[in-house]
Amino acid sequence: TATDIANMTPRERFDRLFNRIMRSAETGDAATVSTFSPMAMQAYQMLDTVDADARYHASLILLHTEDVAGARALADTILRSQPGHLFGYVIKGTIARFQQDQKALDQAYADFLKHYDAETKAKRPEYADHPRALEDFLAAARAARGPS
C-alpha cells in the first residue's frame, strides 16, 4: 500500500520522496523520477531548516531532472555554508562527469581528497547516511590521482 505522506513533516516527506526517486532512478524508471521530483522539490522548499544533507538530496534530484545549474548552485551553497564539506565536491564532480569536463572533475577530486581526512574525522551524521557515495567518489578520486 502507498504511504500517506500528507501527515508527515516536510523533512519526512522530502526524505521519503527523495528515497523513492533514487530507487526509481537506479532501476531506470524515468517516469517515476519525473512524476515525483516536482513533489520532492516542493517539499524541499517547505523545509524549516535546510542542512547539507537536504541540499545534497535536492541536488541529486535536480541532476536526475537535468537541472545542472540548480545542482551546481546547491553545491556552491554547501561549500559556502560549510567549507570543505565533501558533498559539495561530490556534486561538482558528478556534474563534471556528466558534462565531460575533465578539468572540473580533476579539481573536484583534488578538493575532495584535500578535505577528506579532516571531514571524515568531523563525523558528520550525513556522511554516515551516504557511505557508498563517499566511498565511490573517494575510490574514483584516488584512481584519477594515480599511484602516490
PDB file of C-alpha atoms in Angstrom:
ATOM      1  CA  THR A   1       0.000   0.000   0.000  1.00  0.00           C
ATOM      2  CA  ALA A   2       1.085   3.557  -0.633  1.00  0.00           C
ATOM      3  CA  THR A   3       2.285   5.621   2.292  1.00  0.00           C
ATOM      4  CA  ASP A   4       0.219   8.681   3.173  1.00  0.00           C
ATOM      5  CA  ILE A   5       2.782  11.471   3.154  1.00  0.00           C
ATOM      6  CA  ALA A   6       0.218  14.156   3.971  1.00  0.00           C
ATOM      7  CA  ASN A   7       0.665  13.634   7.717  1.00  0.00           C
ATOM      8  CA  MET A   8       4.462  13.752   7.631  1.00  0.00           C
ATOM      9  CA  THR A   9       6.680  16.693   8.470  1.00  0.00           C
ATOM     10  CA  PRO A  10       8.139  18.480   5.449  1.00  0.00           C
ATOM     11  CA  ARG A  11      11.522  16.805   6.117  1.00  0.00           C
ATOM     12  CA  GLU A  12       9.991  13.349   6.395  1.00  0.00           C
ATOM     13  CA  ARG A  13       8.041  13.981   3.194  1.00  0.00           C
ATOM     14  CA  PHE A  14      11.135  15.266   1.387  1.00  0.00           C
ATOM     15  CA  ASP A  15      13.281  12.337   2.533  1.00  0.00           C
ATOM     16  CA  ARG A  16      10.612   9.808   1.596  1.00  0.00           C
ATOM     17  CA  LEU A  17      10.200  11.321  -1.866  1.00  0.00           C
ATOM     18  CA  PHE A  18      13.983  11.529  -2.314  1.00  0.00           C
ATOM     19  CA  ASN A  19      14.359   7.832  -1.487  1.00  0.00           C
ATOM     20  CA  ARG A  20      11.606   6.897  -3.919  1.00  0.00           C
ATOM     21  CA  ILE A  21      13.201   8.978  -6.677  1.00  0.00           C
ATOM     22  CA  MET A  22      16.638   7.474  -6.104  1.00  0.00           C
ATOM     23  CA  ARG A  23      15.283   3.912  -6.094  1.00  0.00           C
ATOM     24  CA  SER A  24      13.430   4.671  -9.320  1.00  0.00           C
ATOM     25  CA  ALA A  25      16.499   6.233 -10.915  1.00  0.00           C
ATOM     26  CA  GLU A  26      18.587   3.178 -10.032  1.00  0.00           C
ATOM     27  CA  THR A  27      16.095   0.919 -11.827  1.00  0.00           C
ATOM     28  CA  GLY A  28      15.756   3.229 -14.827  1.00  0.00           C
ATOM     29  CA  ASP A  29      12.182   4.239 -14.027  1.00  0.00           C
ATOM     30  CA  ALA A  30      12.289   7.726 -15.551  1.00  0.00           C
ATOM     31  CA  ALA A  31       8.518   8.136 -15.357  1.00  0.00           C
ATOM     32  CA  THR A  32       8.522   7.858 -11.571  1.00  0.00           C
ATOM     33  CA  VAL A  33      11.540  10.168 -11.316  1.00  0.00           C
ATOM     34  CA  SER A  34       9.788  12.832 -13.382  1.00  0.00           C
ATOM     35  CA  THR A  35       6.478  12.376 -11.552  1.00  0.00           C
ATOM     36  CA  PHE A  36       7.830  12.639  -8.019  1.00  0.00           C
ATOM     37  CA  SER A  37      10.689  15.123  -8.497  1.00  0.00           C
ATOM     38  CA  PRO A  38       8.438  18.222  -8.518  1.00  0.00           C
ATOM     39  CA  MET A  39       6.729  16.998  -5.339  1.00  0.00           C
ATOM     40  CA  ALA A  40      10.096  16.413  -3.680  1.00  0.00           C
ATOM     41  CA  MET A  41      11.362  19.852  -4.625  1.00  0.00           C
ATOM     42  CA  GLN A  42       8.132  21.389  -3.315  1.00  0.00           C
ATOM     43  CA  ALA A  43       8.707  19.563  -0.022  1.00  0.00           C
ATOM     44  CA  TYR A  44      12.298  20.853  -0.039  1.00  0.00           C
ATOM     45  CA  GLN A  45      11.021  24.426  -0.408  1.00  0.00           C
ATOM     46  CA  MET A  46       8.815  23.885   2.646  1.00  0.00           C
ATOM     47  CA  LEU A  47      11.660  22.847   4.972  1.00  0.00           C
ATOM     48  CA  ASP A  48      12.052  24.999   8.067  1.00  0.00           C
ATOM     49  CA  THR A  49      15.807  24.452   8.055  1.00  0.00           C
ATOM     50  CA  VAL A  50      17.986  23.258   5.232  1.00  0.00           C
ATOM     51  CA  ASP A  51      21.215  21.461   6.004  1.00  0.00           C
ATOM     52  CA  ALA A  52      23.940  20.000   3.791  1.00  0.00           C
ATOM     53  CA  ASP A  53      22.162  16.656   3.648  1.00  0.00           C
ATOM     54  CA  ALA A  54      18.939  18.214   2.356  1.00  0.00           C
ATOM     55  CA  ARG A  55      20.903  20.266  -0.188  1.00  0.00           C
ATOM     56  CA  TYR A  56      22.728  17.114  -1.299  1.00  0.00           C
ATOM     57  CA  HIS A  57      19.436  15.270  -1.736  1.00  0.00           C
ATOM     58  CA  ALA A  58      17.932  18.179  -3.653  1.00  0.00           C
ATOM     59  CA  SER A  59      20.988  18.428  -5.894  1.00  0.00           C
ATOM     60  CA  LEU A  60      20.726  14.753  -6.808  1.00  0.00           C
ATOM     61  CA  ILE A  61      17.061  15.189  -7.666  1.00  0.00           C
ATOM     62  CA  LEU A  62      17.942  18.197  -9.808  1.00  0.00           C
ATOM     63  CA  LEU A  63      20.656  16.216 -11.591  1.00  0.00           C
ATOM     64  CA  HIS A  64      18.165  13.457 -12.359  1.00  0.00           C
ATOM     65  CA  THR A  65      15.870  16.058 -13.899  1.00  0.00           C
ATOM     66  CA  GLU A  66      18.775  17.626 -15.835  1.00  0.00           C
ATOM     67  CA  ASP A  67      18.827  20.875 -13.846  1.00  0.00           C
ATOM     68  CA  VAL A  68      22.606  21.097 -13.752  1.00  0.00           C
ATOM     69  CA  ALA A  69      22.647  24.792 -12.885  1.00  0.00           C
ATOM     70  CA  GLY A  70      20.396  24.212  -9.884  1.00  0.00           C
ATOM     71  CA  ALA A  71      22.543  21.317  -8.671  1.00  0.00           C
ATOM     72  CA  ARG A  72      25.711  23.402  -9.075  1.00  0.00           C
ATOM     73  CA  ALA A  73      24.144  26.240  -7.078  1.00  0.00           C
ATOM     74  CA  LEU A  74      23.365  23.837  -4.239  1.00  0.00           C
ATOM     75  CA  ALA A  75      26.943  22.503  -4.274  1.00  0.00           C
ATOM     76  CA  ASP A  76      28.224  26.070  -4.038  1.00  0.00           C
ATOM     77  CA  THR A  77      25.806  26.770  -1.183  1.00  0.00           C
ATOM     78  CA  ILE A  78      27.003  23.698   0.728  1.00  0.00           C
ATOM     79  CA  LEU A  79      30.609  24.801   0.363  1.00  0.00           C
ATOM     80  CA  ARG A  80      29.849  28.409   1.315  1.00  0.00           C
ATOM     81  CA  SER A  81      27.999  27.390   4.456  1.00  0.00           C
ATOM     82  CA  GLN A  82      30.396  24.559   5.367  1.00  0.00           C
ATOM     83  CA  PRO A  83      33.771  24.972   3.636  1.00  0.00           C
ATOM     84  CA  GLY A  84      35.342  21.618   2.830  1.00  0.00           C
ATOM     85  CA  HIS A  85      32.079  19.655   3.055  1.00  0.00           C
ATOM     86  CA  LEU A  86      32.563  16.547   0.938  1.00  0.00           C
ATOM     87  CA  PHE A  87      29.066  16.635  -0.571  1.00  0.00           C
ATOM     88  CA  GLY A  88      29.930  19.862  -2.383  1.00  0.00           C
ATOM     89  CA  TYR A  89      32.796  18.144  -4.181  1.00  0.00           C
ATOM     90  CA  VAL A  90      30.765  15.015  -4.911  1.00  0.00           C
ATOM     91  CA  ILE A  91      28.111  17.138  -6.601  1.00  0.00           C
ATOM     92  CA  LYS A  92      30.678  19.203  -8.510  1.00  0.00           C
ATOM     93  CA  GLY A  93      32.427  16.024  -9.632  1.00  0.00           C
ATOM     94  CA  THR A  94      29.174  14.411 -10.711  1.00  0.00           C
ATOM     95  CA  ILE A  95      28.328  17.464 -12.782  1.00  0.00           C
ATOM     96  CA  ALA A  96      31.818  17.472 -14.310  1.00  0.00           C
ATOM     97  CA  ARG A  97      31.491  13.796 -15.288  1.00  0.00           C
ATOM     98  CA  PHE A  98      28.057  14.466 -16.784  1.00  0.00           C
ATOM     99  CA  GLN A  99      29.422  17.391 -18.790  1.00  0.00           C
ATOM    100  CA  GLN A 100      32.646  15.537 -19.659  1.00  0.00           C
ATOM    101  CA  ASP A 101      34.674  18.399 -18.167  1.00  0.00           C
ATOM    102  CA  GLN A 102      37.925  16.706 -17.170  1.00  0.00           C
ATOM    103  CA  LYS A 103      39.466  19.865 -15.721  1.00  0.00           C
ATOM    104  CA  ALA A 104      36.493  20.439 -13.395  1.00  0.00           C
ATOM    105  CA  LEU A 105      36.429  16.742 -12.477  1.00  0.00           C
ATOM    106  CA  ASP A 106      40.135  16.785 -11.605  1.00  0.00           C
ATOM    107  CA  GLN A 107      39.544  19.868  -9.436  1.00  0.00           C
ATOM    108  CA  ALA A 108      36.603  18.231  -7.647  1.00  0.00           C
ATOM    109  CA  TYR A 109      38.710  15.132  -6.988  1.00  0.00           C
ATOM    110  CA  ALA A 110      41.644  17.196  -5.715  1.00  0.00           C
ATOM    111  CA  ASP A 111      39.423  19.276  -3.430  1.00  0.00           C
ATOM    112  CA  PHE A 112      37.671  16.160  -2.128  1.00  0.00           C
ATOM    113  CA  LEU A 113      40.984  14.467  -1.318  1.00  0.00           C
ATOM    114  CA  LYS A 114      42.358  17.641   0.280  1.00  0.00           C
ATOM    115  CA  HIS A 115      39.448  17.772   2.738  1.00  0.00           C
ATOM    116  CA  TYR A 116      38.667  14.074   3.116  1.00  0.00           C
ATOM    117  CA  ASP A 117      40.655  13.276   6.274  1.00  0.00           C
ATOM    118  CA  ALA A 118      39.517  16.312   8.258  1.00  0.00           C
ATOM    119  CA  GLU A 119      35.916  15.931   7.142  1.00  0.00           C
ATOM    120  CA  THR A 120      35.675  12.241   7.991  1.00  0.00           C
ATOM    121  CA  LYS A 121      37.111  12.997  11.431  1.00  0.00           C
ATOM    122  CA  ALA A 122      34.277  15.507  11.899  1.00  0.00           C
ATOM    123  CA  LYS A 123      31.872  12.524  11.928  1.00  0.00           C
ATOM    124  CA  ARG A 124      29.035  14.417  10.302  1.00  0.00           C
ATOM    125  CA  PRO A 125      25.815  12.365  10.500  1.00  0.00           C
ATOM    126  CA  GLU A 126      25.076  12.950   6.822  1.00  0.00           C
ATOM    127  CA  TYR A 127      28.310  11.172   5.914  1.00  0.00           C
ATOM    128  CA  ALA A 128      27.138   8.094   7.807  1.00  0.00           C
ATOM    129  CA  ASP A 129      23.905   8.228   5.801  1.00  0.00           C
ATOM    130  CA  HIS A 130      25.722   8.165   2.440  1.00  0.00           C
ATOM    131  CA  PRO A 131      28.793   5.937   2.841  1.00  0.00           C
ATOM    132  CA  ARG A 132      28.564   4.381  -0.621  1.00  0.00           C
ATOM    133  CA  ALA A 133      28.534   7.742  -2.409  1.00  0.00           C
ATOM    134  CA  LEU A 134      31.565   8.919  -0.456  1.00  0.00           C
ATOM    135  CA  GLU A 135      33.449   5.622  -0.827  1.00  0.00           C
ATOM    136  CA  ASP A 136      32.788   5.514  -4.578  1.00  0.00           C
ATOM    137  CA  PHE A 137      33.905   9.121  -5.060  1.00  0.00           C
ATOM    138  CA  LEU A 138      36.985   8.541  -2.898  1.00  0.00           C
ATOM    139  CA  ALA A 139      37.960   5.493  -4.947  1.00  0.00           C
ATOM    140  CA  ALA A 140      37.493   7.410  -8.206  1.00  0.00           C
ATOM    141  CA  ALA A 141      39.475  10.385  -6.879  1.00  0.00           C
ATOM    142  CA  ARG A 142      42.347   8.161  -5.762  1.00  0.00           C
ATOM    143  CA  ALA A 143      42.333   6.263  -9.067  1.00  0.00           C
ATOM    144  CA  ALA A 144      42.400   9.540 -11.001  1.00  0.00           C
ATOM    145  CA  ARG A 145      45.342  10.762  -8.927  1.00  0.00           C
ATOM    146  CA  GLY A 146      47.329   7.672  -9.820  1.00  0.00           C
ATOM    147  CA  PRO A 147      49.982   5.979  -7.735  1.00  0.00           C
ATOM    148  CA  SER A 148      51.304   8.008  -4.814  1.00  0.00           C
TER     149      SER A 148
END
